PDB file of C-alpha atoms and ligand atoms in Angstrom:
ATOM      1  CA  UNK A   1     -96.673 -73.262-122.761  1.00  0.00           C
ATOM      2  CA  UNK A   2     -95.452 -70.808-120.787  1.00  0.00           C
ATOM      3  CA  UNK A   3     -95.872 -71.041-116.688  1.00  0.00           C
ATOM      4  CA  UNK A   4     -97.666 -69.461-114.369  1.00  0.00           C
ATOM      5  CA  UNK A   5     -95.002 -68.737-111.502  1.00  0.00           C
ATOM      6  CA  UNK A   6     -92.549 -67.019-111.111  1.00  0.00           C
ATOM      7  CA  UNK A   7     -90.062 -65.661-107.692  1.00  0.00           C
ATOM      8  CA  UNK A   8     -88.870 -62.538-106.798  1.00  0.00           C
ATOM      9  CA  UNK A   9     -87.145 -60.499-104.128  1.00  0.00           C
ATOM     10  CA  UNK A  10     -87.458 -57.378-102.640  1.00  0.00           C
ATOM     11  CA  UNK A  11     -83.881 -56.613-102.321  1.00  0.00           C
ATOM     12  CA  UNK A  12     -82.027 -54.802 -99.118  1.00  0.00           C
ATOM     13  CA  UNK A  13     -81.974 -51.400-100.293  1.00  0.00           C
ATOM     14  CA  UNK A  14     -85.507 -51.227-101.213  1.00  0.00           C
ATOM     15  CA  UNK A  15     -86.775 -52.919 -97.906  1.00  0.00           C
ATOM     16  CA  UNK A  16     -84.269 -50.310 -96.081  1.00  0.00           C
ATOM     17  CA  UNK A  17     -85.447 -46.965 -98.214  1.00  0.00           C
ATOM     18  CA  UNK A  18     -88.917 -48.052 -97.086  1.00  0.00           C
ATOM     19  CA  UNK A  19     -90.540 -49.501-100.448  1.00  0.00           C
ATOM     20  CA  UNK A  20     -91.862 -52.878 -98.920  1.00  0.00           C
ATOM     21  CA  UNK A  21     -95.590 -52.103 -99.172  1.00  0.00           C
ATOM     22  CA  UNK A  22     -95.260 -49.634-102.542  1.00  0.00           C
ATOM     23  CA  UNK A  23     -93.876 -52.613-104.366  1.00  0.00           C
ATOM     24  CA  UNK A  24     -96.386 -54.417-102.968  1.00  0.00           C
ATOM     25  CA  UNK A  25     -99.340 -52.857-104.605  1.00  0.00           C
ATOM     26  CA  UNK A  26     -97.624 -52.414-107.768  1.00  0.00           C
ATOM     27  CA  UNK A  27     -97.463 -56.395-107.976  1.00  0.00           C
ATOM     28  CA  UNK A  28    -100.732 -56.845-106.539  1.00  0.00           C
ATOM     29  CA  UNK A  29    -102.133 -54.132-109.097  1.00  0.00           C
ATOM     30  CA  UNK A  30    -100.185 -55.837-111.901  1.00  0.00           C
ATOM     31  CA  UNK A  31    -102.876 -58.847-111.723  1.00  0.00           C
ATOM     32  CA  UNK A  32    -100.123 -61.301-109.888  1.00  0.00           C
ATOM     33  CA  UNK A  33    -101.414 -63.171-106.902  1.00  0.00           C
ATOM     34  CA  UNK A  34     -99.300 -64.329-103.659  1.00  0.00           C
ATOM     35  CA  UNK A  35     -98.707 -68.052-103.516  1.00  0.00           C
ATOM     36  CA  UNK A  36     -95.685 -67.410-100.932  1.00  0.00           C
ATOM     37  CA  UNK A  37     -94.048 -65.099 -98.977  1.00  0.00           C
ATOM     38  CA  UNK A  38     -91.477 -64.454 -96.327  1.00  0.00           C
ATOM     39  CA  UNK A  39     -89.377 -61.259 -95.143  1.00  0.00           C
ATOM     40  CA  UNK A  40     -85.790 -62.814 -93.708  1.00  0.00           C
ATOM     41  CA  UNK A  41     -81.907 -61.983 -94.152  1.00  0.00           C
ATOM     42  CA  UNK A  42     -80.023 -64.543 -96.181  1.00  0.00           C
ATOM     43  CA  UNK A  43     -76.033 -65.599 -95.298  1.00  0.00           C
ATOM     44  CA  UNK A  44     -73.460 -64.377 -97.342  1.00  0.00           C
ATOM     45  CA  UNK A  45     -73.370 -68.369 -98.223  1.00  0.00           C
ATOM     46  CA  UNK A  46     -76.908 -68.457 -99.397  1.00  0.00           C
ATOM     47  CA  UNK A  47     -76.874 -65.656-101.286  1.00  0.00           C
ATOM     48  CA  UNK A  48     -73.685 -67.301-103.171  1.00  0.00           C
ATOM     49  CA  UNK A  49     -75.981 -70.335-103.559  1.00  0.00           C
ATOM     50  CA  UNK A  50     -78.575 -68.523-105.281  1.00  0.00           C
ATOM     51  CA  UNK A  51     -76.460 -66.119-107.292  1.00  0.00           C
ATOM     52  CA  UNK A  52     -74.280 -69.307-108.223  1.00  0.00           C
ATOM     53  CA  UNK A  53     -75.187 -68.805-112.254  1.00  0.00           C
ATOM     54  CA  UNK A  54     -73.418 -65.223-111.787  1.00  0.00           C
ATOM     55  CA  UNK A  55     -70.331 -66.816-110.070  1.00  0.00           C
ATOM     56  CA  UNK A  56     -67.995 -66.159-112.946  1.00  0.00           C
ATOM     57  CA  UNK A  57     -69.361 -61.992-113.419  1.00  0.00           C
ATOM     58  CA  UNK A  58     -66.908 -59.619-112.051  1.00  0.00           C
ATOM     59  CA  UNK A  59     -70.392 -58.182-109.949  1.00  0.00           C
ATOM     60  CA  UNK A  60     -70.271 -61.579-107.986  1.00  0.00           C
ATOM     61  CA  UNK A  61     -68.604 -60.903-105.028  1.00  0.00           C
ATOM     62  CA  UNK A  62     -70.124 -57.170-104.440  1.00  0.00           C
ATOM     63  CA  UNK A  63     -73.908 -58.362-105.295  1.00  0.00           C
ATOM     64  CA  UNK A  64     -73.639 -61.135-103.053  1.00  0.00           C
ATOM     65  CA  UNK A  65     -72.701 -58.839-100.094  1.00  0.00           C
ATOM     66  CA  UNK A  66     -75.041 -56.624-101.029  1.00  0.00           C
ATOM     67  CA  UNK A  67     -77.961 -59.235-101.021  1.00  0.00           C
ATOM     68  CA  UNK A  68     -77.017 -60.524 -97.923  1.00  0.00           C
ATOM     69  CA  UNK A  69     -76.622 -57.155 -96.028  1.00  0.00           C
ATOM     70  CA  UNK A  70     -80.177 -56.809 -94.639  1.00  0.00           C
ATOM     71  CA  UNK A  71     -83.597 -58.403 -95.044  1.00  0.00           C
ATOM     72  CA  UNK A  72     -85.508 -59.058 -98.059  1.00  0.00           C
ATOM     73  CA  UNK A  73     -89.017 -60.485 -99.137  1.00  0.00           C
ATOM     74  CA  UNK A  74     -88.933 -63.257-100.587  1.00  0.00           C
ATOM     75  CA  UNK A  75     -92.455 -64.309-102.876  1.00  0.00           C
ATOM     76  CA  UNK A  76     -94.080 -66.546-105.325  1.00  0.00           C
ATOM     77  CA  UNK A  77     -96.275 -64.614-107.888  1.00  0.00           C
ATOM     78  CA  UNK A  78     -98.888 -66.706-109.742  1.00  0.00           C
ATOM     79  CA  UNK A  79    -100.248 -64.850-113.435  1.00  0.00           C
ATOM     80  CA  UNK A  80    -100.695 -66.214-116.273  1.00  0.00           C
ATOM     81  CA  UNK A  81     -97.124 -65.762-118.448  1.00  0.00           C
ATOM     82  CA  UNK A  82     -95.849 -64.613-114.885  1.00  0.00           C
ATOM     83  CA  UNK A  83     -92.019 -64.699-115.991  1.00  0.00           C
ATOM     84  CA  UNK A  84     -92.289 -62.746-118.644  1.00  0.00           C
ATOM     85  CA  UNK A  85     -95.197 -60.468-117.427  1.00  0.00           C
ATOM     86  CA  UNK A  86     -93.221 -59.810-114.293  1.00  0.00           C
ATOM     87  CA  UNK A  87     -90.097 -58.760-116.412  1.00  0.00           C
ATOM     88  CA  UNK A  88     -92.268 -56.489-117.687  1.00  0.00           C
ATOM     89  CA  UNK A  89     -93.387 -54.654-114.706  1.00  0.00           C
ATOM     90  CA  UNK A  90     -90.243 -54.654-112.584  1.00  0.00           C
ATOM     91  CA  UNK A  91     -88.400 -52.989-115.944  1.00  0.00           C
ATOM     92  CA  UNK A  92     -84.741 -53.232-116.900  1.00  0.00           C
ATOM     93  CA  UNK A  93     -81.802 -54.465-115.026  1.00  0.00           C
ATOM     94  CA  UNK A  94     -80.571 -51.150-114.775  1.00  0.00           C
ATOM     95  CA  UNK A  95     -83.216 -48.481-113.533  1.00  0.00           C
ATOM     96  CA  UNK A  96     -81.523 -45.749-115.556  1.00  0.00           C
ATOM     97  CA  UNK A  97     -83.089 -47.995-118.899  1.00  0.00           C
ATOM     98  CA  UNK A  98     -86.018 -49.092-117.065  1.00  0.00           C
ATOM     99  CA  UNK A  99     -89.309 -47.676-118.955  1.00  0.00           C
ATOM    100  CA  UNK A 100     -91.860 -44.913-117.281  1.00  0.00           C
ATOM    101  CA  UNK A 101     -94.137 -46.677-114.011  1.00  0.00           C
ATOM    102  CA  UNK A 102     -91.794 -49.796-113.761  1.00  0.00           C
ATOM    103  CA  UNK A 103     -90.861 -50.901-110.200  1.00  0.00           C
ATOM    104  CA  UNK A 104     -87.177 -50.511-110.724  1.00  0.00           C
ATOM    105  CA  UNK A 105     -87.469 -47.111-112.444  1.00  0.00           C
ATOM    106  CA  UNK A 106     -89.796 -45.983-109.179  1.00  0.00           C
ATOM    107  CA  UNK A 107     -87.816 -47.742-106.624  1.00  0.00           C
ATOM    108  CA  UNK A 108     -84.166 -48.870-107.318  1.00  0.00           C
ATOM    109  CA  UNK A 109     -81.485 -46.746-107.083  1.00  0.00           C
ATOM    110  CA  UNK A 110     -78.714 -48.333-108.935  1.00  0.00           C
ATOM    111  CA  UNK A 111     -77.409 -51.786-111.214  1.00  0.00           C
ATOM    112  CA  UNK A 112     -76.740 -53.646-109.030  1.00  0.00           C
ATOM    113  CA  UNK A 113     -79.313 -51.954-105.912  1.00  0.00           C
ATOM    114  CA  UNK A 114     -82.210 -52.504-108.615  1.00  0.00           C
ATOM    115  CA  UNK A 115     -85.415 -52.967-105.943  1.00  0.00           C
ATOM    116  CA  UNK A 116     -86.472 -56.502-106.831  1.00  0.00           C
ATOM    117  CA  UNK A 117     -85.081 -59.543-108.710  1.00  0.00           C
ATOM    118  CA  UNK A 118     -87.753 -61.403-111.385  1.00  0.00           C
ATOM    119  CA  UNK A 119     -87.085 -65.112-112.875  1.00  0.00           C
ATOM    120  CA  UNK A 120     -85.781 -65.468-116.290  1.00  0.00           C
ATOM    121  CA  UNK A 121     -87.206 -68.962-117.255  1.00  0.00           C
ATOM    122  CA  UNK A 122     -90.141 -70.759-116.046  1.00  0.00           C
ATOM    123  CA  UNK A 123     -87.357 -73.420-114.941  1.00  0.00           C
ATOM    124  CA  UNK A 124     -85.482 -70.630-112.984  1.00  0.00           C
ATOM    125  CA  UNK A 125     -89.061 -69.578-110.995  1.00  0.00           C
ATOM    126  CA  UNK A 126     -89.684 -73.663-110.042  1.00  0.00           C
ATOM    127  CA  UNK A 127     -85.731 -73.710-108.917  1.00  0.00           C
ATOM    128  CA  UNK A 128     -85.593 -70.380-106.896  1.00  0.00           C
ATOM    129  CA  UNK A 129     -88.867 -71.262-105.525  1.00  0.00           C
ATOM    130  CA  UNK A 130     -87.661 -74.029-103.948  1.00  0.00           C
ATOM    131  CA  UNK A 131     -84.901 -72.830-102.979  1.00  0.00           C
ATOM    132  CA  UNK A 132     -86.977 -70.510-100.097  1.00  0.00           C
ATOM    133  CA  UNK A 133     -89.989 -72.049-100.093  1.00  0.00           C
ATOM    134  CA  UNK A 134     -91.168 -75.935 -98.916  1.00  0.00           C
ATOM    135  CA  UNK A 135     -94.993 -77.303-100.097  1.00  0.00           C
ATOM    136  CA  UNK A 136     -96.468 -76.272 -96.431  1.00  0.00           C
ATOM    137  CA  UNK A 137     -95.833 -72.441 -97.124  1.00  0.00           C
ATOM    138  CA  UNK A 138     -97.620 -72.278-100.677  1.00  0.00           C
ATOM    139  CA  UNK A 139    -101.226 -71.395-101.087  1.00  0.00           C
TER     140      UNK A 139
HETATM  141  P1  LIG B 201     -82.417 -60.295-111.324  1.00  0.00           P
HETATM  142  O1  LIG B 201     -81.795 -61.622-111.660  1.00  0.00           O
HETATM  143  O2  LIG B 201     -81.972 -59.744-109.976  1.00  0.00           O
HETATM  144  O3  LIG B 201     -83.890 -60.245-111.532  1.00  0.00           O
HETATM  145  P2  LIG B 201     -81.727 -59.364-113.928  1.00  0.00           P
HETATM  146  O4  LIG B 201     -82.154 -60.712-114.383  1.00  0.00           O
HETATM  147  O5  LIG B 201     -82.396 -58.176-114.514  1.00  0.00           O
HETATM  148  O6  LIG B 201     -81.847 -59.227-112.375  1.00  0.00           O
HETATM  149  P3  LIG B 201     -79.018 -60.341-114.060  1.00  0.00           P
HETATM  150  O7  LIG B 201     -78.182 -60.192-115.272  1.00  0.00           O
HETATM  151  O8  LIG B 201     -79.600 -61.675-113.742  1.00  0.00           O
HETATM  152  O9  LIG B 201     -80.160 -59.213-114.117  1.00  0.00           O
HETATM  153  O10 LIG B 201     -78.137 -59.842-112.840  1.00  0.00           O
HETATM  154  C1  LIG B 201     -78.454 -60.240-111.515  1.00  0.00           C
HETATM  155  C2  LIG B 201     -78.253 -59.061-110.602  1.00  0.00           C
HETATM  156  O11 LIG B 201     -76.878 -58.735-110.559  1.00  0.00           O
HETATM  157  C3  LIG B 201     -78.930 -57.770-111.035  1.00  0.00           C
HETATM  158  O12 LIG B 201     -80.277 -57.685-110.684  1.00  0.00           O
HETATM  159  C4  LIG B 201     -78.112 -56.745-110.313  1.00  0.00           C
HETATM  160  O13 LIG B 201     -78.495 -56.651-108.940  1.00  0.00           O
HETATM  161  C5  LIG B 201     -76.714 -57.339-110.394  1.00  0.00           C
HETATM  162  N1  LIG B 201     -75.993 -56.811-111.561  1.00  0.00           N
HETATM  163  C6  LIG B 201     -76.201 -57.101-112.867  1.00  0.00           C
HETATM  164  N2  LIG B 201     -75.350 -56.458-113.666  1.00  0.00           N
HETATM  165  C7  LIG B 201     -74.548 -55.734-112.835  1.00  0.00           C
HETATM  166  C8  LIG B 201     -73.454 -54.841-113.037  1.00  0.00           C
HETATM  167  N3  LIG B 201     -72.984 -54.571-114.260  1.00  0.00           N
HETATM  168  N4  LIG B 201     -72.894 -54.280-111.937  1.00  0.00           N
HETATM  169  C9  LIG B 201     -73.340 -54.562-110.691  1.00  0.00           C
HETATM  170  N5  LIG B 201     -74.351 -55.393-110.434  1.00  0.00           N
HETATM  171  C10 LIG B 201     -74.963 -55.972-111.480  1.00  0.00           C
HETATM  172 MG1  LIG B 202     -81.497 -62.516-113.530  1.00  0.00          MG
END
């Protein structure tokens, strides 16, 4: 059965262009709800921790900097089929493929600058969620 969480970010570029609030509603609109949520910068370290599945992509280095080069939201969606419904909305990787009304086609402005990251696996959502998020901040 498939879960009903899943994580994403609202990555540097989209925070700094001004999109915190627009991506907002488009989630909120989308039927997920907010179990968690925090706005902070992560280390150059962390984001090598979180990216660590990616450590062997020649992007590694350069998407790690990137992520940890300004602030970000951090959140935990709840939906029904969340991972795969939030794919859905955010659009492809790269928002020159993403379809018509997804967040990345609206709001990212590259590959690798693509507005927000979505979980691929319900396992993914429980480990990235825990990786920013203890019990006391979910609701
Ligand atoms: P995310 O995991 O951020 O939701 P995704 O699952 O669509 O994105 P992944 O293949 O997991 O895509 O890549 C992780 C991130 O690495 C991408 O979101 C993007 O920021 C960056 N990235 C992916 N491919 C490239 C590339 N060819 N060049 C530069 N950056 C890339
Ligand atoms: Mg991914």
């Amino acid at each position: 059965m498939a879960g009903n969480i899943t994580f994403t970010m609202i990555k540097p570029k989209a925070v700094e262009n001004g999109h915190i609030g627009n991506i907002l509603a488009k989630v909120i609109e989308g039927g997920f709800k907010i179990k968690a949520m925090k706005y902070l910068r992560l280390t150059k370290e962390q984001a090598m921790e979180f990216y660590a599945v990616h450590k062997e992509r020649p992007f590694y280095d350069e998407l790690t900097d990137f992520m940890s080069s300004g602030p970000i939201v951090a959140a935990i969606l709840e939906k029904e089929n969340a991972v795969e419904d939030y794919r859905k909305l955010i659009g492809a990787t790269n928002p020159a493929e993403a379809a018509e009304g997804t967040i990345r086609k609206l709001y990212a402005t590259d590959i690798q600058a693509n507005a927000v990251h979505g979980s691929d696996s319900d396992e993914n959502a429980q480990i990235e969620s825990n990786f920013f998020f203890s019990k006391l901040e979910r609701f």
